[in-house]
Structures are given as C-alpha cells and as structure tokens.
XYZ file of C-alpha atoms in Angstrom:
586
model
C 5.677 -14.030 22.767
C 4.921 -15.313 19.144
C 7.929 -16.942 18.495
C 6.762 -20.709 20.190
C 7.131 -22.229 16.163
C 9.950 -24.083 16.043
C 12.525 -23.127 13.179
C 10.573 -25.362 10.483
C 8.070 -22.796 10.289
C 10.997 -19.839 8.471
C 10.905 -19.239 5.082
C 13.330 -22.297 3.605
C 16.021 -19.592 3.004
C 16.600 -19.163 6.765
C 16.574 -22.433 8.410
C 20.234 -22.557 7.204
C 20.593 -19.861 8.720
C 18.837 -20.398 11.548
C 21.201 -23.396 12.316
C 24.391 -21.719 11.734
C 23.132 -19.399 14.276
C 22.806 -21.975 17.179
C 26.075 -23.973 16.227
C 27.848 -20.505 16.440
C 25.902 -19.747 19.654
C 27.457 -23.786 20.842
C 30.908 -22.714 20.294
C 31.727 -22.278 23.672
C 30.545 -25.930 24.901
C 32.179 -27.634 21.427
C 35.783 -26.179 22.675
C 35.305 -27.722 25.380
C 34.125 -30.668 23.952
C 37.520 -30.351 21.960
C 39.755 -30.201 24.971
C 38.214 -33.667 26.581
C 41.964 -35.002 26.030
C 43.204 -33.255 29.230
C 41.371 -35.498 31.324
C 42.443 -38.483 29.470
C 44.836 -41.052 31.804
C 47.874 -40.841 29.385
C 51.061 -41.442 30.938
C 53.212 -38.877 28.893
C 52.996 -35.341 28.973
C 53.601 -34.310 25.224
C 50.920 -37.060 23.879
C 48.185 -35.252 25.817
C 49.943 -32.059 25.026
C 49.813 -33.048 20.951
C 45.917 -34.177 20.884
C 44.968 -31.151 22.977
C 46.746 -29.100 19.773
C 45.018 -31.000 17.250
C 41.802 -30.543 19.123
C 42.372 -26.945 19.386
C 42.661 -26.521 15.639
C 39.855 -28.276 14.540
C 37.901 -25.754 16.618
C 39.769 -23.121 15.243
C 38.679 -24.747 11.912
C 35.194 -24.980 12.999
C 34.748 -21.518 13.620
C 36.311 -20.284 10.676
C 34.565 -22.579 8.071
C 31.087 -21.220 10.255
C 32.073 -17.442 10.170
C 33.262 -17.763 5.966
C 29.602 -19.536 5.439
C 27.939 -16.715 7.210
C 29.489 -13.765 5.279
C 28.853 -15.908 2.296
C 25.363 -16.374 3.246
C 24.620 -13.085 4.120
C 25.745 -11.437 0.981
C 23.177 -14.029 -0.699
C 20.600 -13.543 1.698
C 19.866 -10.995 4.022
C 18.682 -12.115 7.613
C 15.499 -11.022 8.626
C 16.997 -8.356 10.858
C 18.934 -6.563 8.669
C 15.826 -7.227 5.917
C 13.264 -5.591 8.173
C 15.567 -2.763 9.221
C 16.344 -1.652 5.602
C 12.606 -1.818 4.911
C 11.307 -0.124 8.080
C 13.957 2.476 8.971
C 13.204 4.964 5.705
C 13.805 8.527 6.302
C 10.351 9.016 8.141
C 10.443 6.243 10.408
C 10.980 8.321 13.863
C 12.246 5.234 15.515
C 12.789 5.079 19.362
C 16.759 5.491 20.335
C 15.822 2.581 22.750
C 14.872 0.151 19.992
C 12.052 -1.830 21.932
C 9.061 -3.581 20.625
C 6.056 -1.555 21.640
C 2.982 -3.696 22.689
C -0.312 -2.558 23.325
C -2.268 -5.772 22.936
C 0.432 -8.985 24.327
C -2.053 -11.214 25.726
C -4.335 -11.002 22.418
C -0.844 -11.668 20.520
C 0.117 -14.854 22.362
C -3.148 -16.088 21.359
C -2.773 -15.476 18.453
C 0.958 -16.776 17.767
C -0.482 -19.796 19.734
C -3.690 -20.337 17.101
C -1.080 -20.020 13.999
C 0.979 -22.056 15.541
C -1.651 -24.840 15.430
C -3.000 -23.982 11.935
C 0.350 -24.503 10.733
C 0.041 -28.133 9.162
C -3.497 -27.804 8.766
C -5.571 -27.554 5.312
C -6.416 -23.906 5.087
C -9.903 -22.590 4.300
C -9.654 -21.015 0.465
C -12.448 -18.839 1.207
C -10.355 -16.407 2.149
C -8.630 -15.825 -1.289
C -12.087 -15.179 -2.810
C -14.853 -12.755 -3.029
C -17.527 -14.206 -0.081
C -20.650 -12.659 -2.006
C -21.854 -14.015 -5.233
C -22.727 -10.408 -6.183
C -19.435 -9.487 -6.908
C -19.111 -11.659 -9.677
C -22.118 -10.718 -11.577
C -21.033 -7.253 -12.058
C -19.005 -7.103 -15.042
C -16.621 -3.904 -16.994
C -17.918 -2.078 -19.945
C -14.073 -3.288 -21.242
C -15.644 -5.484 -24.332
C -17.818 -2.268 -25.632
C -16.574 0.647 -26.854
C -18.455 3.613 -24.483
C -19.926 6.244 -26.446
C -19.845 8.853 -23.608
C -20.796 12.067 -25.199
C -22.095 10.803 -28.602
C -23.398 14.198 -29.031
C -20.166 16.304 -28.879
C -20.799 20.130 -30.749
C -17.635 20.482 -33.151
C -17.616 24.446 -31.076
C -14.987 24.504 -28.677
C -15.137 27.316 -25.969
C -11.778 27.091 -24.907
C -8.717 25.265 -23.172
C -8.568 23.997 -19.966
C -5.476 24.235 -18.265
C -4.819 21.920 -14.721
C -2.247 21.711 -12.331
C -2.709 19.138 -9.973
C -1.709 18.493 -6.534
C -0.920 16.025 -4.318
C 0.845 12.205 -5.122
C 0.261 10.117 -7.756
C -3.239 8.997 -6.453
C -4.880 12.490 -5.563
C -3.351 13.466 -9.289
C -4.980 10.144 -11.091
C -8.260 11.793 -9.172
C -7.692 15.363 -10.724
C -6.704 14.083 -14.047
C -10.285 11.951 -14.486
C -12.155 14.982 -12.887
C -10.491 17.542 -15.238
C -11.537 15.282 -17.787
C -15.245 15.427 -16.935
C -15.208 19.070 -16.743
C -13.666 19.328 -20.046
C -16.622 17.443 -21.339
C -18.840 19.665 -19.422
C -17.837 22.681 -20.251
C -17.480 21.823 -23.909
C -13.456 22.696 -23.605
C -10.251 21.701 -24.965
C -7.960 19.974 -22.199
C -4.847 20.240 -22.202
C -2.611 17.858 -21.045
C -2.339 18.042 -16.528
C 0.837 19.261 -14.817
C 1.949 17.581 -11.772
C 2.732 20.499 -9.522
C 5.943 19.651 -7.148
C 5.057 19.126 -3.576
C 8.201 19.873 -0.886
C 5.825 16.899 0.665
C 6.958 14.731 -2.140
C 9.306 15.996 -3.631
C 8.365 14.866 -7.019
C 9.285 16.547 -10.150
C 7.330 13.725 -12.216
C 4.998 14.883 -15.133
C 2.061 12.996 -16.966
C 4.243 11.580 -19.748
C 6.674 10.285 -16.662
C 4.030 8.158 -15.127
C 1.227 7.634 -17.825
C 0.825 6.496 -21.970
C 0.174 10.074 -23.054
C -0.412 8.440 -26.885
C -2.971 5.936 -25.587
C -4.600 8.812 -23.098
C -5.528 10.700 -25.605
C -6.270 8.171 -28.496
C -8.968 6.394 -26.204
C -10.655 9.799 -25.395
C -10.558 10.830 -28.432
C -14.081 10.559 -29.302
C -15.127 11.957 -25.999
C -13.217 15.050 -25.518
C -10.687 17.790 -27.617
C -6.802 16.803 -26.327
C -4.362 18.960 -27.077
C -0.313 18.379 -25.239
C 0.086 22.148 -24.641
C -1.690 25.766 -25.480
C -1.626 27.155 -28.907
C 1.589 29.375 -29.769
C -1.031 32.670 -29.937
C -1.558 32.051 -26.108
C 1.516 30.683 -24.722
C 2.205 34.201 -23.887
C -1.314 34.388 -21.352
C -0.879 35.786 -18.239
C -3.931 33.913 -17.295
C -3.938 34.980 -13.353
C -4.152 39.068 -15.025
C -6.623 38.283 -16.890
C -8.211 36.783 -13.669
C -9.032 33.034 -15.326
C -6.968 31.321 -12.348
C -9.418 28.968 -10.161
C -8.287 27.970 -6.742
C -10.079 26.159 -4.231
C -11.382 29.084 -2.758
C -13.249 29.886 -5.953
C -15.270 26.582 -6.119
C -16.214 24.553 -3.357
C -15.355 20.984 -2.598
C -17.265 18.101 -4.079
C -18.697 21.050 -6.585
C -21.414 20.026 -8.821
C -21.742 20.953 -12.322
C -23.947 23.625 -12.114
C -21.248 25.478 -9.865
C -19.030 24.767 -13.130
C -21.450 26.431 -15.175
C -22.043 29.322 -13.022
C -18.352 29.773 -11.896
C -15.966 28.935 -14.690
C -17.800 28.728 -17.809
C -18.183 32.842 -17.934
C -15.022 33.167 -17.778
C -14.018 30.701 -19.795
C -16.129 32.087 -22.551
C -14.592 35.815 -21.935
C -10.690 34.449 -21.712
C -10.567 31.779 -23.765
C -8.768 29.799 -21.516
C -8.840 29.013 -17.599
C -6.493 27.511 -15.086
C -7.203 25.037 -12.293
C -4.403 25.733 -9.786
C -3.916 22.853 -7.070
C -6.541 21.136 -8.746
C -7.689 17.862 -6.701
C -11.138 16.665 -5.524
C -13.232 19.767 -6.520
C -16.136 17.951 -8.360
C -18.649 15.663 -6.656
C -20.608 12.337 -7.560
C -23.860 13.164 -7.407
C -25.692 15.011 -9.050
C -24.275 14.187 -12.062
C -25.222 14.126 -16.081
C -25.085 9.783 -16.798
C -22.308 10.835 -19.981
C -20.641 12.642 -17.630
C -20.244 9.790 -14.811
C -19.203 7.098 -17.365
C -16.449 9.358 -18.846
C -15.129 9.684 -15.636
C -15.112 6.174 -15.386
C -13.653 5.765 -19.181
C -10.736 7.687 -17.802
C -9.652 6.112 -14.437
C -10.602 2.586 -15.783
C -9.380 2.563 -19.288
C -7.271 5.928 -20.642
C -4.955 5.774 -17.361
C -2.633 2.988 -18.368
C 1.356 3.030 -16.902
C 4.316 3.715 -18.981
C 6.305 0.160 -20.220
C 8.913 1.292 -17.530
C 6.803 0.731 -14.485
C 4.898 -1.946 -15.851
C 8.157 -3.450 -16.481
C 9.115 -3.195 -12.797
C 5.949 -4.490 -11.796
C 5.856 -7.309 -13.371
C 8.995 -8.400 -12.176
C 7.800 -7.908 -8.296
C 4.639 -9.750 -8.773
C 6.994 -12.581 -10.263
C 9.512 -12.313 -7.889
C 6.151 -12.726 -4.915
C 3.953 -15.377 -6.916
C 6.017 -18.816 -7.362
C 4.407 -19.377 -11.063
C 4.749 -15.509 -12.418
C 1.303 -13.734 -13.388
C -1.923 -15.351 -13.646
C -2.776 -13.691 -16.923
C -6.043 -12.578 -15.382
C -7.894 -9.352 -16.149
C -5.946 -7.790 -13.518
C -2.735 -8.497 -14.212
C -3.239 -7.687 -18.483
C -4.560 -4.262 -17.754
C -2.357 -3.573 -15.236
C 1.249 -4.899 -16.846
C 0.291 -4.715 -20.815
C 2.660 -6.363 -23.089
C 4.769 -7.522 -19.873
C 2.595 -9.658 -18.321
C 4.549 -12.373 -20.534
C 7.592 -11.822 -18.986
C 9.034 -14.878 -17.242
C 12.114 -15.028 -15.114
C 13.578 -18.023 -13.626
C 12.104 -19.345 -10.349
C 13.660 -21.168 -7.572
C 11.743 -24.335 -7.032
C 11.061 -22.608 -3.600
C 11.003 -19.414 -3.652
C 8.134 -17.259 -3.445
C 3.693 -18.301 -3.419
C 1.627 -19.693 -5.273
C -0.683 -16.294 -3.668
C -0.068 -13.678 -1.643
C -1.503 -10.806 0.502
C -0.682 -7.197 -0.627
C -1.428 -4.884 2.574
C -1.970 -1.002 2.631
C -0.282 -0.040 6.059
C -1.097 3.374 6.779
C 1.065 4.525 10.075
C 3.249 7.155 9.034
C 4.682 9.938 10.998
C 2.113 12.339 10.176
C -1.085 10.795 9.999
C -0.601 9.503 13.936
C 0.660 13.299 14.809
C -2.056 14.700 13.129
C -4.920 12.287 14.874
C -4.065 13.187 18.508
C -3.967 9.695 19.376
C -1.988 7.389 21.667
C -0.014 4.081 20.510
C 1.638 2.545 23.485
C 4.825 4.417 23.209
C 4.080 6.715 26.569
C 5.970 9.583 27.674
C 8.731 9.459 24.753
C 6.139 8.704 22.304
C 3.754 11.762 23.720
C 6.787 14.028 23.411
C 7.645 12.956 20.287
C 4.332 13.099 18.203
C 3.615 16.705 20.237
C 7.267 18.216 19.251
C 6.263 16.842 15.044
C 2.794 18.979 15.455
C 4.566 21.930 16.553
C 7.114 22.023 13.772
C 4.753 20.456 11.221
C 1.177 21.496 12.565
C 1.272 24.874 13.711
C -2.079 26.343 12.244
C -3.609 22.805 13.366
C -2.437 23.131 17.254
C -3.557 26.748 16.858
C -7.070 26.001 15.993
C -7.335 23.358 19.218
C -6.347 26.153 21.375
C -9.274 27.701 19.896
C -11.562 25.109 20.538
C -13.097 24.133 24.131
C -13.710 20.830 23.466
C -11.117 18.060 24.400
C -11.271 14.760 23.596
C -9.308 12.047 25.235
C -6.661 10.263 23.443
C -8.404 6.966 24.725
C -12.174 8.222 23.276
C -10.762 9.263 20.314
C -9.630 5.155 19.679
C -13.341 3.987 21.285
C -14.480 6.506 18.019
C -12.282 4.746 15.303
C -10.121 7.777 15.132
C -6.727 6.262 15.487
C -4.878 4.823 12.595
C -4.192 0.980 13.063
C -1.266 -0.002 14.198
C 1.053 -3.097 12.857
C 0.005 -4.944 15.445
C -3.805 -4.498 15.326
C -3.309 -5.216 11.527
C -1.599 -8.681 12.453
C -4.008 -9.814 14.917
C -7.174 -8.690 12.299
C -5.596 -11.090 10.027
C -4.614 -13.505 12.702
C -8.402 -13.508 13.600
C -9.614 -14.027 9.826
C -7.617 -17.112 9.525
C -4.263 -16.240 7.299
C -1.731 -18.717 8.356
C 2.199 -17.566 9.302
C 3.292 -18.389 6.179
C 1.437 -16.013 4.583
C 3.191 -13.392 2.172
C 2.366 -10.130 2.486
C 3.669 -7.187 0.500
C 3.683 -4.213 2.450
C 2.638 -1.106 0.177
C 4.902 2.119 1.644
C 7.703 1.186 3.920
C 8.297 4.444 6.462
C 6.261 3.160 9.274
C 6.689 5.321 12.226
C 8.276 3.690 15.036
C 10.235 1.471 12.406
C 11.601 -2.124 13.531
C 10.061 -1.564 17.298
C 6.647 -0.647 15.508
C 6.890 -3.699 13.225
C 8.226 -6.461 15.811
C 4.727 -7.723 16.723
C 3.734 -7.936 13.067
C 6.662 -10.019 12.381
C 6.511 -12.191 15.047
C 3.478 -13.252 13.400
C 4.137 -12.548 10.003
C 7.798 -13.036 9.069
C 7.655 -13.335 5.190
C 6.777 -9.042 4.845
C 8.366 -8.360 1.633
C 8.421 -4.395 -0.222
C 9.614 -3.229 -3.339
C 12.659 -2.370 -1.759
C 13.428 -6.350 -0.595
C 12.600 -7.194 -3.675
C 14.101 -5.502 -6.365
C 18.079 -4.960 -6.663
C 19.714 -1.377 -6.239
C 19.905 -1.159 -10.036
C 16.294 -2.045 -10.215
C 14.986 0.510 -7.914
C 17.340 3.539 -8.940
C 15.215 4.835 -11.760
C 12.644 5.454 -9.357
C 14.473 6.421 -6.199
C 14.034 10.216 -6.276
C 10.526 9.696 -7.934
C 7.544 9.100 -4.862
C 5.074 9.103 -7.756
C 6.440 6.776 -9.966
C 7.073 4.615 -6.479
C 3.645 4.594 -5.761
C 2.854 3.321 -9.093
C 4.610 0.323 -8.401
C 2.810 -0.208 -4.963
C -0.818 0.507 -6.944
C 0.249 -2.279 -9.544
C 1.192 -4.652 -6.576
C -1.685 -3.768 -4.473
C -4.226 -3.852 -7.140
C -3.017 -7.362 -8.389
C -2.780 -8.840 -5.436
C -5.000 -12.264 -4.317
C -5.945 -10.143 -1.219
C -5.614 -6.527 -0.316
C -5.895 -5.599 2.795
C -5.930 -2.039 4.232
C -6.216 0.028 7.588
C -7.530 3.184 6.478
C -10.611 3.115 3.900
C -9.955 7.110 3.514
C -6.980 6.802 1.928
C -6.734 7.168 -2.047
C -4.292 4.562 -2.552
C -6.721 2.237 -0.841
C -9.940 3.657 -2.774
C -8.593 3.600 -6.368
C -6.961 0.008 -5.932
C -10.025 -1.523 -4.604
C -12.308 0.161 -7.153
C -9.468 -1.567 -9.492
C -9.792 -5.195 -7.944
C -13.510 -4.245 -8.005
C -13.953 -3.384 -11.673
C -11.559 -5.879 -12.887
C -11.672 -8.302 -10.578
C -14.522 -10.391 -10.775
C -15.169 -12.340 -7.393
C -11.723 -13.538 -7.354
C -10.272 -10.007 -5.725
C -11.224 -9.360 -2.249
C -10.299 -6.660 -0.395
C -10.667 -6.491 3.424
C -11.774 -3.215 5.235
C -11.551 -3.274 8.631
C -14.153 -1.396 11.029
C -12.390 0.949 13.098
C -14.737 1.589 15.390
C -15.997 -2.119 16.092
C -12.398 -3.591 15.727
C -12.012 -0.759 18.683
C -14.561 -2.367 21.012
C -13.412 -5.621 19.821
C -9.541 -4.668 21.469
C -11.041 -3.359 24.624
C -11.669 -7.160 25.524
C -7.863 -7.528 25.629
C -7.789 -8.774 28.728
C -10.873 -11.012 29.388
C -11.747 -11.885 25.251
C -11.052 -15.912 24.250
C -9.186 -16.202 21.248
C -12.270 -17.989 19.251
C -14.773 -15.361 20.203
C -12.249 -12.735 18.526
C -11.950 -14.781 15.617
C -16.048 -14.765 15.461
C -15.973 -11.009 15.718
C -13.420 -10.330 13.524
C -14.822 -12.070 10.444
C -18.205 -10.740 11.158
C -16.706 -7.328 11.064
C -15.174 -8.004 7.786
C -17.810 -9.681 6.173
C -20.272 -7.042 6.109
C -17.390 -4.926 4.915
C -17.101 -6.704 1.378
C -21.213 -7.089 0.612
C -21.430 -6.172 -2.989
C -23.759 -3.421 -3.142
C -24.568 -0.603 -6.026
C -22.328 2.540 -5.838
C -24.548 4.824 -2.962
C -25.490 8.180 -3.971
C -22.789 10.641 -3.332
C -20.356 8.132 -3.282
C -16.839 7.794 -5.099
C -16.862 6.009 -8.380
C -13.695 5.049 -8.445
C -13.573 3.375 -5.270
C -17.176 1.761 -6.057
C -17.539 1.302 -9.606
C -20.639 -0.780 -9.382
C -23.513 1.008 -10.958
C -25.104 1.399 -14.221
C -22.764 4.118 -15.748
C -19.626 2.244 -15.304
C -20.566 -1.547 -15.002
C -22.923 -3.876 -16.220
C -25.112 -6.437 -13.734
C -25.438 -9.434 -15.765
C -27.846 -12.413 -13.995
C-alpha cells in the first residue's frame, strides 16, 4: 500500500542506500553463490578445500566492506526511519507500544499512491504554486507609505498601560497588536508586554527575546507613547490594591471600544496606571474607529519584526529546503532582514527549487479535547479518555452535565475532528502535488508518532522539520524556548511557495496566511481545507473513483482561496484585505 514506486522515485540520498539494503538482504544466496566450488569435479581434496577458503573470505570481505559503508553512511545520512522517528516521537507523541500504521482510509490511499505513481515523469501543472484568483494580486501593502494612524495624537497622556500576555508566541503577537490599539484608544502610555510563563509551554521568553524592541518602538513612534518599563515613582504600585488589575472576567471577549471606555478608562484616569493580566483576544474587529484598525495593522504587519538570531536560523532552513537559497521576494526581505543574503553552499542535488510548508495540527490535546475517533479503537479510546481525565477534568465535568451526546462518528460528518496525516496526504494527493514534493512540517509532536505518520510518508517521503534540518548546535539556543521555536516555524510557514493547513482556527495558521496574504502578492497560496465537505467527501471511501475525488477536492479548495474584502467582524490579521490595511489597485 503506497509503496508500488520503484526505488528511483527516493530522494537521491537514499537510493544508495536503498541498494545497500537489498545486497545486505542477498547475503545469504551470495554465500552460497561463494561456496559453488564444492560441487566442482576436482579430483583432490585440498584444491576444493583451498577455493572453498578463498570463497569464504571474499564473503567475509563482502559483508564487512557493506556493514563499514553503512555505519559510514548512516552517520552522513540518516535513513528515513530513524529520520521520521526523531521528528515524530517528541515528548507528546503518545505513540502506540504496538507501533502499527493506523489506517482509516486504505482503499482511497492505494489510489492515490497509484495516481502519483503515474504523475511521476509527467510535466506538472504550475497552477498549483500560484494564487488561482487574479484578485489576490491587485491588493497591494501600505509598505511604500508611511501610515499616519492617529495624526491627531493630544500631547496629554492619561496613563500607562501595563500587559501581560498569555498564551505562545502567536496568541502573544495577537495581545501585543491589540494592547497597542488600546493604548491608542485610551490615549495611554504602553509599556513594553510581558510574556507570562505557561506550565503549557514552558517558556520563560520575553519581548526583547523574540522581537526588535528598538525598531518596535521607533516605527510606532508617531502613533503611540512607548516607554520599556514604569516610571521609578510607580514601580512601587500595588496595582491589584488599588483595584486597576483587568482580567477576562472584567471585559468580555471580542470587547469593543466603547467597553474600553466604559470599563478601563475610569480607572485608568483615577490610578494612573492599569494592568491587563492574561491579556489575549479581548478586543474585537468590528466596530472599530478606521485609525484604530490600521494601527493594528501597522503593528502585526510592520513594528513586529524577529530578532537577527531567529532570522538567522531561518534563513538557513529555507536555504537548506529551496535548492537556489531565498527568492529575495517581499516575503522573504520582511521576514529574514539583513539575512536574506546569506548563501551557504548547495549540493548540486540537494533540496527544491519550491516547496510546501504544512501546518499539521494533531497533537495530543486537541484530538482529546474534540471527543473524536481516529482509527486507533479500543487502545486509542482508552488512551484519549485516560488524557481528559488527567488533563480535562472541569471539561468531562461539564458533559456529565449536559444531556446531549453526540456520536464520535457525527461529530466527523460536522467537521469537528482535527485532520489526520493521512486525510492531509490524500487532500494533497487529490490537488495534484506529486511524491516528490517537499513539505516542511510546522510542529513535530504528532500524536500517534511514526504509526500516525506512516500513511503520510508512504506518499510523501521527503517531510523535513526544523529539527532534520538544522544540526544539534543549531537548534540548542532554542531548545528550551517553544516561543522562539515557533518563530522559526512562522518564518518557514509564512515563506513558503505553498502553505497548507488542517485547522483554519488555529493562530499559527491565521497570522501566517494573513502574512502570505499581505505580502504575498498572487504568488502565496495557502490551501484551507473544508472540514465538513472533505468529511462527506471521505464517506465515499469505499465506492468514490479516484478522479471524482480529485474533482471534489479542488473544488473544495478553490472556493477556499477566492480573494474577497476582510468580512465584517472578521480578523485582520488573518484577512488583511480591506481599506484600512491594504490598497486595491486596478
């Protein structure tokens, strides 16, 4: 099942290995080969006796010259086992003790191993590396202008703002560019945001650890007061006694600005100073002053830029992916700064001229937390139940609570269930990408590990992560550091020829393809799958033919990427396409 390709179709560094594998797997028949002197009609005993010797050690020499190559090669260059099980088994994997390749969808696969097995030599279509509407391309960024956001700024300040945000490094780019907006709003002096640390992620990371703090606050400058820390006279607040802490249960998610104004403002006024503990996604879209809105753009688009460190590192994994380095496109220059002109030396071939950068979302506690099933049965059910009860105890409590059960299997005809590898594979089976295809996986603790990833693979064998790429020196700086990790996965993702991603809800996916979006021009797709309608679309498993899936699945996908204006209430950093951030030139 997917593995009819022949060993031409491996990456070039494993068809050597590939061959050493079935000349060791031979051995047995060569001896035997090497003995054919005892059936030889010599008339003396000790001639047959010598050849058979001689024989005997050039097998012995065989093997050994085969087993020296293979430790040599293997210190060069992993196999694709031990590859995929240093990238899959990270410490929230949860794989099986059995170690088997879980299935849910094996007819649909063979199909599809069979269709990119025939696409293999063929021309491939490049519309799939580029933005299908023309649309896209006539919205342009406001990066050649300087924005005059708040051109009206009163030289009164009523205060400082003080934020602690919550969450990883994208829910805490979010609260950053919000905080920022309110700051504006409220006519306050920001201060600088704290990263609070998460036992989730572990993170001790601060602002200056993963962003320019200079260049923050030089391009807002005009916009808003910035200030590093609190004046010495009021270092010594106790700001929760003087009751100017806000939590989340003091203003409302997706609050508007009048809720700012009626809330915080008082008591910002009375204080002098308020704090925004946990602060994440507690200000809306819409309704919203146009100033405002375009600041908030200013700030995730523009002032957010990463520190040379991890713009370092991430230049040298998109070189180490494309064959010919950066493309020195919009992208890439915002993205990498001064690095982008790094160039390291290239094997003639290693690496693609483009590649596929693919959100993956399956971790162990999104597919506890959605109640669904994945194919694993009893073991599995066990498994994901005994996580909610040590990790979701309030959650299981509250289902108790409720009457109304829903079926593991009508929760996935809903779109519920997070996408497995394997549905991700066969969407971009369906859409046309051929086996060769690389594809950098962002995040690398996929639950269910190596047997979760073995029908990706078998389609897909060139997966490649940070942590395949880069050496252990590389990577230390930024072992212990989730945030700054992430950072390297947004630069990736956001600069790759495609992004792909399973779950539209998540902020990693939102803030890179508002990126690729604002940056991007037509030449940075990004694919969104339908849950609900890929759903139906797998329910066929058994009767569907391969080219009517292939029908549905671009269809699907299409009307995913039409370039329309930024809906009311919507995010505007996942669709930056509107008159406050963008201009629509015809």
């Amino acid at each position: 099942m997917g593995k009819q390709g022949s060993h031409k179709s491996l990456r070039p560094e494993f068809q050597g290995w590939h061959s050493k594998t079935l000349l060791l797997h031979g051995l047995k028949s060569d001896s035997s080969k090497c003995s054919y002197c005892r059936g030889l009609n010599v008339g003396k005993k000790h001639i047959r006796a010598i050849v058979v010797m001689f024989g005997l050690l050039g097998c012995l020499f065989l093997l050994d010259s085969l087993v020296i190559s293979y430790f040599e090669f293997t210190n060069l260059q992993p196999s694709a086992a031990s590859n995929s099980s240093s990238v899959f088994q990270g410490r929230d994997s949860y794989i099986y003790s059995k170690q088997s390749p879980v299935y849910m969808y094996e007819r649909l696969l063979n199909l599809a191993s069979s269709a990119l097995a025939e696409k293999e030599f063929k021309q491939e279509s490049s519309n799939l590396w580029v933005e299908p509407f023309r649309q896209a391309s006539l919205w342009k960024p406001c990066a050649e202008r300087k924005v005059q956001t708040n051109p009206r700024k009163p030289v009164q300040n009523n205060g400082y703002i003080l934020v602690s945000a919550n969450g990883g490094l994208n829910q805490q780019r979010v609260a950053t560019c919000n905080a920022v907006a309110v700051a504006s709003l409220l006519n306050a002096t920001l201060v600088i945001p704290k990263f609070l640390y998460s036992n989730v992620w572990k993170d001790p990371s601060q602002f200056g650890d993963i962003y320019q703090e200079e260049y923050f606050m030089n391009i807002l400058k005009d916009d808003i007061k910035l200030e590093k820390e609190l004046p010495p006279h009021m270092k010594s607040l106790d700001v929760e006694a003087i009751g100017s802490q806000i939590t989340d249960a003091d203003l409302g998610k997706e609050a508007t600005p009048a809720n700012y104004i009626k809330v915080v403002l008082p008591l910002l006024l009375k204080n002098g100073v308020v704090h925004f503990l946990g602060y994440g996604n507690r200000l809306g879209f819409d309704p919203m002053p146009s100033d405002i809105q375009r600041l908030r753009c200013k700030c995730n688009f523009h002032a957010l830029k990463f520190v040379p460190k991890i713009q370092q590192i991430g230049s040298l994994l998109i070189q180490r992916i494309r064959k010919y380095g950066a493309r020195h496109s919009m992208l890439d220059t915002q993205l990498l700064g001064k690095f982008i002109h790094n160039n390291e030396y290239h094997e003639a071939k290693r690496g693609s001229e483009k590649y596929l950068a693919l959100h993956l979302r399956f971790e162990i506690d999104m597919v506890a937390y959605s109640l669904c099933e994945f194919g694993g049965g009893e073991e599995e059910r066990k498994e994901l139940q005994a996580y909610r009860e040590r990790h979701f105890p309030l959650f299981l409590e509250r289902l108790k609570k409720n009457s109304t059960y829903i079926s593991p299997k009508h929760l996935r005809k809903l779109g519920r269930c997070p996408l497995t590898p394997e549905e991700a594979a066969l969407v971009l089976a369906g859409l046309g990408f051929k086996r060769e295809t690389y594809i950098y996986l962002a995040g690398s603790h996929i639950y269910g590990g190596n047997s979760r990833m073995e029908p990706f693979t078998s389609l897909y064998p060139n997966v490649i992560t940070k942590e395949t790429l880069l050496t252990y020196n590389e990577l230390e700086p930024f072992r212990n550091f989730s945030s700054q990790l992430a950072a390297l996965d947004f630069i990736t993702c956001a600069s790759a020829d495609v992004f792909a991603m399973t779950d539209s809800g998540s902020q990693l996916s939102s803030l890179v393809s508002g990126f690729r979006t604002y940056y991007g021009g037509h030449h940075a797709p990004t694919l969104r799958p339908n849950k609900t309608r890929l759903a139906a679309i797998l329910r066929e498993n058994d009767t569907i033919r391969w080219n009517r899936f292939e029908v549905r699945v671009k269809k699907m996908i299409l009307e995913a990427q039409k370039a329309g204006i930024r809906s009311y209430g919507r995010s505007i950093y996942r669709n930056p396409r509107c008159p406050e951030c963008m201009s629509k030139h015809h």
